[in-house]
Coordinates of C-alpha atoms in Angstrom, one line a residue:
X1 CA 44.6 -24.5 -32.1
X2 CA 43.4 -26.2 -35.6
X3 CA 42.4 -29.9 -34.7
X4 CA 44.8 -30.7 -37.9
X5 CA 48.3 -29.3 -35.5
X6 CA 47.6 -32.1 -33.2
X7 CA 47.6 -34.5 -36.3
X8 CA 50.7 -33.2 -38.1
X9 CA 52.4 -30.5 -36.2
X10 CA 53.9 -28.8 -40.0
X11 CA 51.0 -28.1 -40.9
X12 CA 50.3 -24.7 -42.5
X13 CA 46.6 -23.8 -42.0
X14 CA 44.6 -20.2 -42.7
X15 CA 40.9 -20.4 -40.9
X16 CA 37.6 -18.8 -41.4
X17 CA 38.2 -15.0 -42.3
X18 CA 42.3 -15.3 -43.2
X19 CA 41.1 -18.1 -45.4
X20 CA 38.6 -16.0 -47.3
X21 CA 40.9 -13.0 -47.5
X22 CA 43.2 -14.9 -48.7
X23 CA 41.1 -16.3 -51.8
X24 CA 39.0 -13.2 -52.1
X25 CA 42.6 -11.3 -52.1
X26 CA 43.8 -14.2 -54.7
X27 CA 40.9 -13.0 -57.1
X28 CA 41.2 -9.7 -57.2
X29 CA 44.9 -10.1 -58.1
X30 CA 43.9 -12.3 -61.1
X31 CA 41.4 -9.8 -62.2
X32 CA 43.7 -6.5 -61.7
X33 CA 46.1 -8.4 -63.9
X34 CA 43.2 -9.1 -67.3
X35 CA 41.0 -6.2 -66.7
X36 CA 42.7 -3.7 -69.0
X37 CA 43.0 -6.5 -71.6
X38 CA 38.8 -6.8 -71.8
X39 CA 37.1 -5.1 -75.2
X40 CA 38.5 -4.2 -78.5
X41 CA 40.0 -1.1 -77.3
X42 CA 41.9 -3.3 -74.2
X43 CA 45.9 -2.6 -73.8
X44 CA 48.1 -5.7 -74.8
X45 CA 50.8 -7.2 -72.2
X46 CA 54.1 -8.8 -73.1
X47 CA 55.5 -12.3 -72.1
X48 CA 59.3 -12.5 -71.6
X49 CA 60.1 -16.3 -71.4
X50 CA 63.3 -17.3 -69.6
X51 CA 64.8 -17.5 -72.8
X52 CA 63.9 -14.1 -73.4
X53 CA 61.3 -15.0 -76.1
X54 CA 58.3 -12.0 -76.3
X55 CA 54.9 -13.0 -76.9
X56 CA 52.5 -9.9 -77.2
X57 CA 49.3 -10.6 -76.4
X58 CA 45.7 -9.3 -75.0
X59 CA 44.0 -12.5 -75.3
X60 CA 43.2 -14.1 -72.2
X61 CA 43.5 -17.6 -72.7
X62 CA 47.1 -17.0 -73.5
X63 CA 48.1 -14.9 -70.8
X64 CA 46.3 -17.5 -68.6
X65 CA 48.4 -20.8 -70.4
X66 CA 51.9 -18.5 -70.1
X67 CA 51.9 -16.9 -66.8
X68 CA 53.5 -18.8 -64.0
X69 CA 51.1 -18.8 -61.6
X70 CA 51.8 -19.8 -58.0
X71 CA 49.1 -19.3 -55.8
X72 CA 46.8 -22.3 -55.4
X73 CA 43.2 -20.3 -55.9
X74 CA 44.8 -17.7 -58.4
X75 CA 45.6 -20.8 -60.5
X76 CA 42.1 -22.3 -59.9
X77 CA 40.5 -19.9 -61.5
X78 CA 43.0 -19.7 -64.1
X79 CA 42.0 -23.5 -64.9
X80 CA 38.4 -22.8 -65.2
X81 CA 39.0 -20.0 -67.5
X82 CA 40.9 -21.7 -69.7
X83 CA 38.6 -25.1 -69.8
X84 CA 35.7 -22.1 -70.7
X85 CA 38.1 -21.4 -73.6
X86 CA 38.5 -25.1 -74.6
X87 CA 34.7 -25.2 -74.5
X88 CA 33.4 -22.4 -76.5
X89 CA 36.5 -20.7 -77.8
X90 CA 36.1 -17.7 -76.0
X91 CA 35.4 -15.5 -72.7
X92 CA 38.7 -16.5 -70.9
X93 CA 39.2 -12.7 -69.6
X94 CA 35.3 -12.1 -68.6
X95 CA 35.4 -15.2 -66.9
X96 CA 38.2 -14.1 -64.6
X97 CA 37.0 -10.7 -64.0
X98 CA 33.5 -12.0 -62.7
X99 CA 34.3 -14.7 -60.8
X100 CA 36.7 -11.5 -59.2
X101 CA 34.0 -9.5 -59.0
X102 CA 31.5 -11.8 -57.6
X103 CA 33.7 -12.7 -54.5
X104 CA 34.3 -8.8 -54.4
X105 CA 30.8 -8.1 -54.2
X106 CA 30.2 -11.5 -51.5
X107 CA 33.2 -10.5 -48.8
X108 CA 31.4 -5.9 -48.7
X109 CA 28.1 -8.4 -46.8
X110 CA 30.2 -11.5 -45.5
X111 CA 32.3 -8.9 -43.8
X112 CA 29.4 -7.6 -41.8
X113 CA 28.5 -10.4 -40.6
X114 CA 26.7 -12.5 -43.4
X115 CA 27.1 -16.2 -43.8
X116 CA 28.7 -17.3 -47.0
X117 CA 26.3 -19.9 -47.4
X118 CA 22.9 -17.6 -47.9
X119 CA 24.9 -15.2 -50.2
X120 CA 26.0 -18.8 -52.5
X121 CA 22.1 -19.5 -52.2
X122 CA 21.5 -16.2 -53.9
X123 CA 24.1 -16.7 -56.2
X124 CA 22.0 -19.9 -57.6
X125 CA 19.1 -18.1 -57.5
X126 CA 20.4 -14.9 -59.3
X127 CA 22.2 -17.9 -62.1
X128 CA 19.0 -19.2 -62.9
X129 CA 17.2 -16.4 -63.0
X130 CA 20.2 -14.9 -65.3
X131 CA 19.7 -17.8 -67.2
X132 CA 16.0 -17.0 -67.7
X133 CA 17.1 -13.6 -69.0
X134 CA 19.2 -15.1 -71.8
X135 CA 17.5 -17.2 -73.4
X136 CA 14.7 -14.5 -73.7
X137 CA 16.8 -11.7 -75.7
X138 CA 18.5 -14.4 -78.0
X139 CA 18.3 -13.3 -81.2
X140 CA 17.8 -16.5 -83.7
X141 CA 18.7 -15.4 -86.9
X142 CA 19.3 -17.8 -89.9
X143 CA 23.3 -17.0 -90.1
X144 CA 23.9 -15.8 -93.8
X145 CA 27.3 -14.6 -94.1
X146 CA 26.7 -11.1 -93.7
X147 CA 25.5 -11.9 -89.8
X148 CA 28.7 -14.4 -89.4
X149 CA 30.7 -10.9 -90.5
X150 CA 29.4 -9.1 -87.8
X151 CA 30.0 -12.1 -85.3
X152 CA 33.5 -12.4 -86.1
X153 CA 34.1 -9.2 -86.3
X154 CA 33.0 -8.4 -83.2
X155 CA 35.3 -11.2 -81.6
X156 CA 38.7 -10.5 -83.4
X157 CA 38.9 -6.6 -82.8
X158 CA 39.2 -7.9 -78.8
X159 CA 42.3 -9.7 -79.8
X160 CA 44.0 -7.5 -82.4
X161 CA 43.7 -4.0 -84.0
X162 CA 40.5 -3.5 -85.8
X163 CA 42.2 -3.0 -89.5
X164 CA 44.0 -6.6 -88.8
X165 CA 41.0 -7.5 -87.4
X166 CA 38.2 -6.2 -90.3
X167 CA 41.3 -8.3 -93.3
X168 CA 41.1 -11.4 -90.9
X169 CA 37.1 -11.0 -90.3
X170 CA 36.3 -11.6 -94.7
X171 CA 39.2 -14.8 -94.4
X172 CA 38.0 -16.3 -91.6
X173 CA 33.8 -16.5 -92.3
X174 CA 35.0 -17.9 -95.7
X175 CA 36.6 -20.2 -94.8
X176 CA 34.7 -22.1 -92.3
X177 CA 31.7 -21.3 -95.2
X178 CA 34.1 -23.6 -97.5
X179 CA 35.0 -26.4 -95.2
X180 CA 31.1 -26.6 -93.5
X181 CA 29.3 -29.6 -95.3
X182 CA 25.3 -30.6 -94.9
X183 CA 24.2 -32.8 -92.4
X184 CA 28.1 -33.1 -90.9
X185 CA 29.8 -31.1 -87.9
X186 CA 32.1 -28.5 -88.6
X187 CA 35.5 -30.2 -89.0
X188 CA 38.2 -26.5 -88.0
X189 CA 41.1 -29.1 -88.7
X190 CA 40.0 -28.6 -92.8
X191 CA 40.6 -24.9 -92.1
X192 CA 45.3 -25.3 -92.3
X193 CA 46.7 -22.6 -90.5
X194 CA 50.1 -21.7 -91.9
X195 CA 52.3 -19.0 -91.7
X196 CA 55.1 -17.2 -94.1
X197 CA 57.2 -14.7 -92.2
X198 CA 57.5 -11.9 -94.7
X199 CA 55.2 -8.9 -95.6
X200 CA 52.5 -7.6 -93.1
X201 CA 50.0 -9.3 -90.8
X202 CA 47.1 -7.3 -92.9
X203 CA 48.2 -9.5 -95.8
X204 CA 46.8 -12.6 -94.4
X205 CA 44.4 -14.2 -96.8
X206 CA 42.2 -16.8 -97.3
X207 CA 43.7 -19.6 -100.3
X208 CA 40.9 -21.2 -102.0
X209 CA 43.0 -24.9 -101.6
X210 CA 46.2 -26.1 -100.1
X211 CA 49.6 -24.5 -99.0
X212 CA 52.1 -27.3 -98.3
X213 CA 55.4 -26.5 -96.8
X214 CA 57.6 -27.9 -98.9
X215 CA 58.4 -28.0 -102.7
X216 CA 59.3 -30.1 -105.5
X217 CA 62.7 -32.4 -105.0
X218 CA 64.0 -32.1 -108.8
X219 CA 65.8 -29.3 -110.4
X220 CA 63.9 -30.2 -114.0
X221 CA 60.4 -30.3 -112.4
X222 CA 58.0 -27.5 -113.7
X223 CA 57.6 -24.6 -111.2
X224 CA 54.1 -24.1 -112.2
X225 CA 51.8 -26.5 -113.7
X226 CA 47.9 -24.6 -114.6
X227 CA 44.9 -27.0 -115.0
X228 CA 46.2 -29.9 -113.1
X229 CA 45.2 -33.3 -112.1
X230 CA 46.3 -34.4 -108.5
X231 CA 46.8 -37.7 -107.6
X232 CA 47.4 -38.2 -103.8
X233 CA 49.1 -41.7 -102.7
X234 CA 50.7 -43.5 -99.9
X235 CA 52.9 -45.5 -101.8
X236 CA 56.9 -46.2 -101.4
X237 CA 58.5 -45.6 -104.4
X238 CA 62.2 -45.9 -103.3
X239 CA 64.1 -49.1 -102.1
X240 CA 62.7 -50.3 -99.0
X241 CA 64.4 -52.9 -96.9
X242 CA 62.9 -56.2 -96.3
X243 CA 60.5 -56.8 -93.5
X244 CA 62.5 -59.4 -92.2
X245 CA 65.8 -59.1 -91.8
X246 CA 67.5 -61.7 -94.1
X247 CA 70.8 -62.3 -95.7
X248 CA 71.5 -63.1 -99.6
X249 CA 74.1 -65.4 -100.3
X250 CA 75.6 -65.3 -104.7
X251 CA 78.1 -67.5 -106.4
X252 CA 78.7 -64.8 -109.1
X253 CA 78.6 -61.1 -109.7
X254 CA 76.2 -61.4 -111.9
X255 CA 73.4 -63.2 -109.9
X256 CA 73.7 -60.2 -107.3
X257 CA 73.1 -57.9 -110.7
X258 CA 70.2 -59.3 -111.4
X259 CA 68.9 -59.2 -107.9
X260 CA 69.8 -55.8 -107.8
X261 CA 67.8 -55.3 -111.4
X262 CA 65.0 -57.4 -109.9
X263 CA 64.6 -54.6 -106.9
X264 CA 64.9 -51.6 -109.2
X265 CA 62.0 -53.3 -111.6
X266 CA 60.0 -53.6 -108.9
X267 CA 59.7 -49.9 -108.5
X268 CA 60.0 -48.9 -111.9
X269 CA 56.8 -50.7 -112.4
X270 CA 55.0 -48.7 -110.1
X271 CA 56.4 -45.8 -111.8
X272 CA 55.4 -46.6 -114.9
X273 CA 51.8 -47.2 -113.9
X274 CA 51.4 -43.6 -112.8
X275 CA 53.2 -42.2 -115.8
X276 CA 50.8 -44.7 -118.1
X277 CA 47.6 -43.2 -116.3
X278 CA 49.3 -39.6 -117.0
X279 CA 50.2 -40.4 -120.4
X280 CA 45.7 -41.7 -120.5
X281 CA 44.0 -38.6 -119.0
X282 CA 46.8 -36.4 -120.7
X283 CA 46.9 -37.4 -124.2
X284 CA 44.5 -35.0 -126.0
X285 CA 45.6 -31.9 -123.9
X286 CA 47.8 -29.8 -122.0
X287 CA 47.1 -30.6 -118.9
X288 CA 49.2 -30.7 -116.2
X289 CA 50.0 -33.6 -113.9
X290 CA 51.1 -33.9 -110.2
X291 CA 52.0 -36.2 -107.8
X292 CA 51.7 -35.9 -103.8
X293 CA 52.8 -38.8 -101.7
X294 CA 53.1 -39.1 -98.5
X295 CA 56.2 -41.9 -98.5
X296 CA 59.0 -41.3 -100.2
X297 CA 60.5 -41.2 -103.8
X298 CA 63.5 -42.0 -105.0
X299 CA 66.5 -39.9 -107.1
X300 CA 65.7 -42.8 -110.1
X301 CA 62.1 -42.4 -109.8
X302 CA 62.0 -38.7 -109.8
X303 CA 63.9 -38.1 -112.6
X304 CA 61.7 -41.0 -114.6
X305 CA 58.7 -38.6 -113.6
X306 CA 60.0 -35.5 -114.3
X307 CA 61.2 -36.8 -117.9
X308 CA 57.5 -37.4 -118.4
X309 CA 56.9 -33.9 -117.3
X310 CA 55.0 -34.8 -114.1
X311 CA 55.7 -32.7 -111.0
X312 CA 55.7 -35.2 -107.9
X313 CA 56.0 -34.0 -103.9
X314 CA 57.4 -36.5 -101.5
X315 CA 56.6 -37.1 -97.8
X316 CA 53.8 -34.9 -97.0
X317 CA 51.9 -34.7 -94.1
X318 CA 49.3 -37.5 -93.2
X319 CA 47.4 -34.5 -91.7
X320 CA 47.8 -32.8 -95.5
X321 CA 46.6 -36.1 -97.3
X322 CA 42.7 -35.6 -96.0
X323 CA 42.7 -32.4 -96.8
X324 CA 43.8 -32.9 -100.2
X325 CA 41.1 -35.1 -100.8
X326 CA 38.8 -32.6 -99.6
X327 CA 40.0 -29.9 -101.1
X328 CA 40.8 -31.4 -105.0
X329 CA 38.9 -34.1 -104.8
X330 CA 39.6 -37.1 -105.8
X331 CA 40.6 -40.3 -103.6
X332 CA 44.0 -41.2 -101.4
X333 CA 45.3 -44.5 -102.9
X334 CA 47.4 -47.0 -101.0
X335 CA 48.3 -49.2 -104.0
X336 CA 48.7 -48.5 -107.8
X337 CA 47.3 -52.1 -108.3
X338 CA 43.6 -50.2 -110.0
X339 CA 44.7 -46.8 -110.3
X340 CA 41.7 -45.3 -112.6
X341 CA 40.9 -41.7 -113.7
X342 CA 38.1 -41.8 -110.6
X343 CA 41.2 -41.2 -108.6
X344 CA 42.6 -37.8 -109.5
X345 CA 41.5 -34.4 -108.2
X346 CA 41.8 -31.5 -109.5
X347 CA 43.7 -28.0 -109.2
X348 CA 44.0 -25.1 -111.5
X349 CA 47.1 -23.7 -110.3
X350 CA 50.1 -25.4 -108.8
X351 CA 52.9 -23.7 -107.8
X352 CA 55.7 -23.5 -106.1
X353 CA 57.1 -20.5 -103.9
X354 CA 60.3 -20.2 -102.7
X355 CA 60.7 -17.8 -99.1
X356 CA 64.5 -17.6 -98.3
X357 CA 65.8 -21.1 -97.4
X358 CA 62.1 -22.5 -97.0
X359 CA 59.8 -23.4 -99.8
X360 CA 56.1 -24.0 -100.1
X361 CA 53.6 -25.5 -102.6
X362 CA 50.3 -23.7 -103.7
X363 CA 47.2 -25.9 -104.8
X364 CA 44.7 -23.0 -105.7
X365 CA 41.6 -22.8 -107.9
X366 CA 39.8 -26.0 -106.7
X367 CA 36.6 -25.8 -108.0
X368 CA 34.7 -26.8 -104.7
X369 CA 37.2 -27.3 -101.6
X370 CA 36.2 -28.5 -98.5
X371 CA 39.2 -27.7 -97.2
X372 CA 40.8 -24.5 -97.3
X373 CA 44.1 -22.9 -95.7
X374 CA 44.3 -19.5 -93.8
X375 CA 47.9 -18.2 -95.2
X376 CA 48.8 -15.8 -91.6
X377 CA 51.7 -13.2 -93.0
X378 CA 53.4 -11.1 -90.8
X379 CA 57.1 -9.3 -90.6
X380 CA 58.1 -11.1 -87.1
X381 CA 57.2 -14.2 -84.8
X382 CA 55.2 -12.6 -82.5
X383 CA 53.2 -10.8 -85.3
X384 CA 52.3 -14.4 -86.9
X385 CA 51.9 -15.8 -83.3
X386 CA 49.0 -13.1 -82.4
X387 CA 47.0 -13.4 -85.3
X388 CA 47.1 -17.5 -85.4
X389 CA 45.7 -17.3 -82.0
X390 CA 43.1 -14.6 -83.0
X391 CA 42.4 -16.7 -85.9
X392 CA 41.6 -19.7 -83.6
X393 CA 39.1 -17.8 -81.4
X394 CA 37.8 -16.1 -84.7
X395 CA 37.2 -19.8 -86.3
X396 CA 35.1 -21.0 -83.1
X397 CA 33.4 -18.2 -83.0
X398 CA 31.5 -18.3 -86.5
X399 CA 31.6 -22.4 -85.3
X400 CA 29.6 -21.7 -82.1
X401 CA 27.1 -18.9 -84.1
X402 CA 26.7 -21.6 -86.8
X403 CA 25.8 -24.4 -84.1
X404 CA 23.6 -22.5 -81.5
X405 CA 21.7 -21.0 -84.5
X406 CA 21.6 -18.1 -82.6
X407 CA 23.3 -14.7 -80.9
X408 CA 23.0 -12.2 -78.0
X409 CA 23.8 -8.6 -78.0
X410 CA 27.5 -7.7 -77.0
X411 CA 29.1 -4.7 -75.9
X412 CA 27.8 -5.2 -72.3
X413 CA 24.3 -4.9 -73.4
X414 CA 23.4 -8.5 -72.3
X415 CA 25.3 -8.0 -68.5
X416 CA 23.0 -4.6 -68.1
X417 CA 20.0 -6.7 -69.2
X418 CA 20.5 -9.5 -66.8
X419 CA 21.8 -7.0 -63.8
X420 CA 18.1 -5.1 -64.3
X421 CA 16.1 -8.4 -64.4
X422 CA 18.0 -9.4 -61.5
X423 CA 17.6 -6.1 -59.3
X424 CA 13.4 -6.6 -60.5
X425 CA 13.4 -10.3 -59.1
X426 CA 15.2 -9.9 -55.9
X427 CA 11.5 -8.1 -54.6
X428 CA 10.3 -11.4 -55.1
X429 CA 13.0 -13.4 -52.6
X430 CA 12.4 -13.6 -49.2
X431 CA 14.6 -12.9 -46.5
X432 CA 18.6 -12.6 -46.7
X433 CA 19.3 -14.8 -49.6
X434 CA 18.1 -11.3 -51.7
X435 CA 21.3 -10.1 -50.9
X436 CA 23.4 -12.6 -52.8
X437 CA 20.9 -12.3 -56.1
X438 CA 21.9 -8.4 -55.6
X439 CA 25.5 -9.0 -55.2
X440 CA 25.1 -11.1 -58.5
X441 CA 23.6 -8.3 -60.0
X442 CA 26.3 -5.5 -59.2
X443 CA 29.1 -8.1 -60.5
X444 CA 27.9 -8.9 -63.9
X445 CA 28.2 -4.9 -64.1
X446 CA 31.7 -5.3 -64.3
X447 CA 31.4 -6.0 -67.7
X448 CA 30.3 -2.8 -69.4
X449 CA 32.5 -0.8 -66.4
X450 CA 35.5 -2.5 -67.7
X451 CA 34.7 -2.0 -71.4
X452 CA 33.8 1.7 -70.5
X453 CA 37.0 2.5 -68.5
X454 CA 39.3 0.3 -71.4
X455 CA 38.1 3.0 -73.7
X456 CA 38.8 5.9 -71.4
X457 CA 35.4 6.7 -70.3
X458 CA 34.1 7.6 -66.5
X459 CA 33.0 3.7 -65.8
X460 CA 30.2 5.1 -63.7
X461 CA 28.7 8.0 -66.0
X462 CA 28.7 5.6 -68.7
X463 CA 27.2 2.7 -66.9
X464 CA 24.4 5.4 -65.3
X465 CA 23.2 6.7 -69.2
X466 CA 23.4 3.0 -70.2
X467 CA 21.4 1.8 -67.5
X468 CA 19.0 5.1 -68.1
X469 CA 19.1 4.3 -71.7
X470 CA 18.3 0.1 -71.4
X471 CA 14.7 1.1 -69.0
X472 CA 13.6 4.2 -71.6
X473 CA 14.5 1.9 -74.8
X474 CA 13.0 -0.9 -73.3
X475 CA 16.3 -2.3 -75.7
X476 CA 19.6 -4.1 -75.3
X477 CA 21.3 -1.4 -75.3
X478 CA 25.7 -1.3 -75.4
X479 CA 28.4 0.7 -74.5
X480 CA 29.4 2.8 -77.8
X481 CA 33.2 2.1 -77.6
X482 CA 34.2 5.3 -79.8
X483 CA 32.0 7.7 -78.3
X484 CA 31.0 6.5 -74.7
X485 CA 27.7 7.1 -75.5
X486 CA 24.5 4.1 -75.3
X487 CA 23.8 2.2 -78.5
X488 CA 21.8 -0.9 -79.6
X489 CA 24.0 -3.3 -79.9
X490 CA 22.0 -5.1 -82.5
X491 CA 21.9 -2.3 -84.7
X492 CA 25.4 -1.7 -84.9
X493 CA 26.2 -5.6 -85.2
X494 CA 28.3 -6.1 -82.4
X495 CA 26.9 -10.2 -81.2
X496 CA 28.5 -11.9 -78.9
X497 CA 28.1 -16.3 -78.9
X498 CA 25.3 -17.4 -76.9
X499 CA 27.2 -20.4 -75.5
X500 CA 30.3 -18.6 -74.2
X501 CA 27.7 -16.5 -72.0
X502 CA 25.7 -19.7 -71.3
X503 CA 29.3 -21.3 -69.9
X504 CA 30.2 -18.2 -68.2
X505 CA 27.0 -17.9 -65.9
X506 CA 27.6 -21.4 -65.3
X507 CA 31.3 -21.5 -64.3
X508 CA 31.2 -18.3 -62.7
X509 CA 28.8 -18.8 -59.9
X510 CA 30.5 -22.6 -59.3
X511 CA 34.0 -21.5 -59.0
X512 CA 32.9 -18.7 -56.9
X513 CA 30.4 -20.8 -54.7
X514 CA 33.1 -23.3 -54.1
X515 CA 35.8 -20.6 -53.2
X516 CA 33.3 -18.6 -50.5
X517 CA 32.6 -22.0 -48.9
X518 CA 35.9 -22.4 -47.8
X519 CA 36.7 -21.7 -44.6
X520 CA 39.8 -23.4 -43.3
X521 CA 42.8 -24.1 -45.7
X522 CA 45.4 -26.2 -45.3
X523 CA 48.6 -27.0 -46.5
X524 CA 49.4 -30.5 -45.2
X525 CA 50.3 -32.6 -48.0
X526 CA 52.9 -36.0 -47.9
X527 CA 56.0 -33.1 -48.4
X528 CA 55.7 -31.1 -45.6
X529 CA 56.2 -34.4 -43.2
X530 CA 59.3 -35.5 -44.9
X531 CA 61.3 -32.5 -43.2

């Protein structure tokens, strides 16, 4: 009887072997469910919610975040992968299917009679070793745009169809090109996401400025103003009540007129300031002139502006206001107390588009934004919901490429690599703990197996001429995902992000150290006593 019965008599417990088959069992289920979704030619799965919302997706992370999952290890893993994704931006479904694999590989020698803990020394053995391997083949490249092409490229077509993908792939190196400034990080909040539900998903594009979702508040306001300046403020120009809450006391109508004239000067003045400053940088030209603030303005003080001909946006995003700045130039200003020329940005196109009910605001032609907006078009919500999450991995990805300074080949040329290094080494281990390094081995084969049989390919015949292929070539060489034949990755462009693999190795062989290690599991928690 387990020692923890005498303790609390409700206790559940599963020992030794039932506990491994149960998280070896709770694996394999997680990886039956992703494998199909692995590679750019991986089957999608829908996500009815309770409210019968449907969410198409094949990208793992999603699936991961969505599906209720019960089982205590299942949902382990599912945390690990999805903290890989939060890392690097990527590798959520390989993650799951190795970690799988690797207990797979563990339980065919733990279940004649090998202790766990030699084949988890193997494991660390096999890691670094793996390790080893990748920082060898790393290709450092400097990353010109054309190699950032074949980098995102190669990540979007595993989350959506490869015209979608080859429209978003030109956007999405763009526009992390525009918002990525010398001796800073990468900033992805510069890059705006935001999405108009008409037309099709391959009419996403990249807009050289700012989309904001909303539109001018005055009937007599120009629709489109061309060669604009911007000025960008957080300044209230409607009544605001007093800070402390006070009363006012008149003997005669007329004193509570004048108090009342007294508030509305007070803002008129501010008013007046922009439209003097207008009426300054304006005077010569034709030159358009408009205002975005984030507080708000005022039926009197809107039409005042718009008599002057200046189009003025109220309450916009705080999020919005830095990115103005960055993409127009210019400065935010809290008070119109100095307002100089220094101030303004500029735009050479505003305009404003109406979609149904909803309206949006275009700020195109900046002359050097550093802050850009990916437009995502598509006819329904789930269309605009799959690409804005294919557009987030796409983003990291160039980020990651950018950062590391260098790539590795994909297409499962990196997993053969490391698998033949690893096979070579294990000569070179002495007693049992060679088994682990070759159980490590046969699981990062999963990989190209998966990719292989995704495409509809014999994952074995495939694997064998790749393997043949890799020690001829003395090359990285990939699975061919149109033909099924063996290709160098390199020379067809398909890189995969030298961190995501880095992270994998690493998480992998924890997660599955930790689960092979446990050998008695129990569920005695403060609940099952209250009964």
């Amino acid at each position: 009887m387990a020692a923890i019965k005498a303790v609390n008599s409700k206790a559940e417990v599963a020992r030794a072997q039932a506990a491994l088959s149960v998280n070896i069992c709770a694996a394999r289920g997680l990886q039956d469910v992703l494998r199909t979704n692995l590679g750019p030619k991986g089957t999608m799965k829908m996500l009815v919610s309770g409210a019968g919302d449907i969410k198409l997706t094949k990208d793992g992370n999603v699936l991961l975040q969505e599906m209720q999952i019960q089982h205590p290890t299942a949902s382990l893993i599912a945390k690990v992968a999805t903290a890989q994704d939060d890392v690097t931006g990527d590798g959520t479904t390989s993650n799951v299917l190795i970690i799988g694999e690797l207990l797979k590989q563990a339980d065919l020698y733990i279940s004649e009679g090998l202790h766990p803990r030699i084949i988890t020394e193997g494991f660390e053995a096999a890691k670094i070793k793996a390790l080893e391997v990748l920082e060898e083949v790393k290709v450092t490249k400097e990353m010109k745009r054309k190699v950032l092409l074949d980098v995102a490229r190669t990540s979007l077509r595993t989350k959506v169809h490869a015209e979608l993908a080859d429209v978003l792939t030109e956007a999405v190196v763009d526009s992390v090109l525009a918002v990525r400034r010398p001796g800073y990080p990468i900033d992805l909040f510069m890059v705006e996401i935001m999405e108009m539900k008409h037309k099709l998903g391959t009419d996403t594009k990249l807009i050289q400025g700012l989309v904001l979702d909303h539109g001018a508040r005055h009937p007599d306001m120009k629709k489109r103003v061309e060669d604009a300046f911007i000025l960008i403020c957080n300044v209230s120009l409607e009544y605001e009540k007093t800070e402390v809450s006070s009363g006012f006391f008149y003997k005669t109508a007329e004193e509570k007129e004048k108090l009342v004239k007294a508030e509305r000067k007070f803002i008129e003045d501010r008013v007046q300031k922009i439209i003097d400053l207008k009426d300054k940088v304006c005077a010569q030209s034709n030159k358009g002139f408009v205002i975005i603030n984030q507080k708000g303005i005022d039926p009197f003080s809107l039409d005042t502006l718009a008599k002057h001909g200046i189009v003025a946006l109220r309450r916009a995003k705080r999020r919005n206001m830095e990115r103005l700045s960055l993409a127009c130039g210019g400065m935010a200003v809290n008070s119109f107390e100095d307002l100089t020329v220094d101030c303004l940005g500029h735009a050479g196109l505003v305009y404003e588009y109406t979609l149904g009910e909803e309206k949006f605001t275009f700020i195109e032609e900046c002359v050097n934004p550093h802050s850009v907006t990916l437009l995502v078009r598509g006819p329904n919500k789930h269309t605009l919901t799959q690409i804005k999450d294919a557009i987030r991995d796409g983003l990291r990805a160039i980020k990651n490429a950018i950062e590391d300074g260098c790539m590795v080949p994909g297409a499962g040329a990196i997993e053969v690599a490391m698998a033949e290094a690893l096979v070579t080494y294990k000569n070179s281990i002495k007693g049992r703990a060679r088994l682990g390094v070759q159980a490590f081995a046969d699981a990062l084969l999963i990989i190209p197996k998966v990719l292989a049989q995704n495409a509809g390919y014999d994952p074995q015949e495939t694997l064998v001429k790749v393997q043949a292929e890799h020690v001829e070539s003395k090359q990285l060489v990939g699975i061919d995902l149109n033909t099924g034949e063996p290709m160098v990755a390199a020379d067809a462009g398909v890189w995969d992000n030298y961190c995501v693999k880095k992270q994998l190795l690493h998480s992998c062989t924890v997660i599955a150290t930790n689960i092979l290690l446990v050998d008695e599991i129990m569920r005695a928690g403060m609940s099952s006593l209250k009964g």
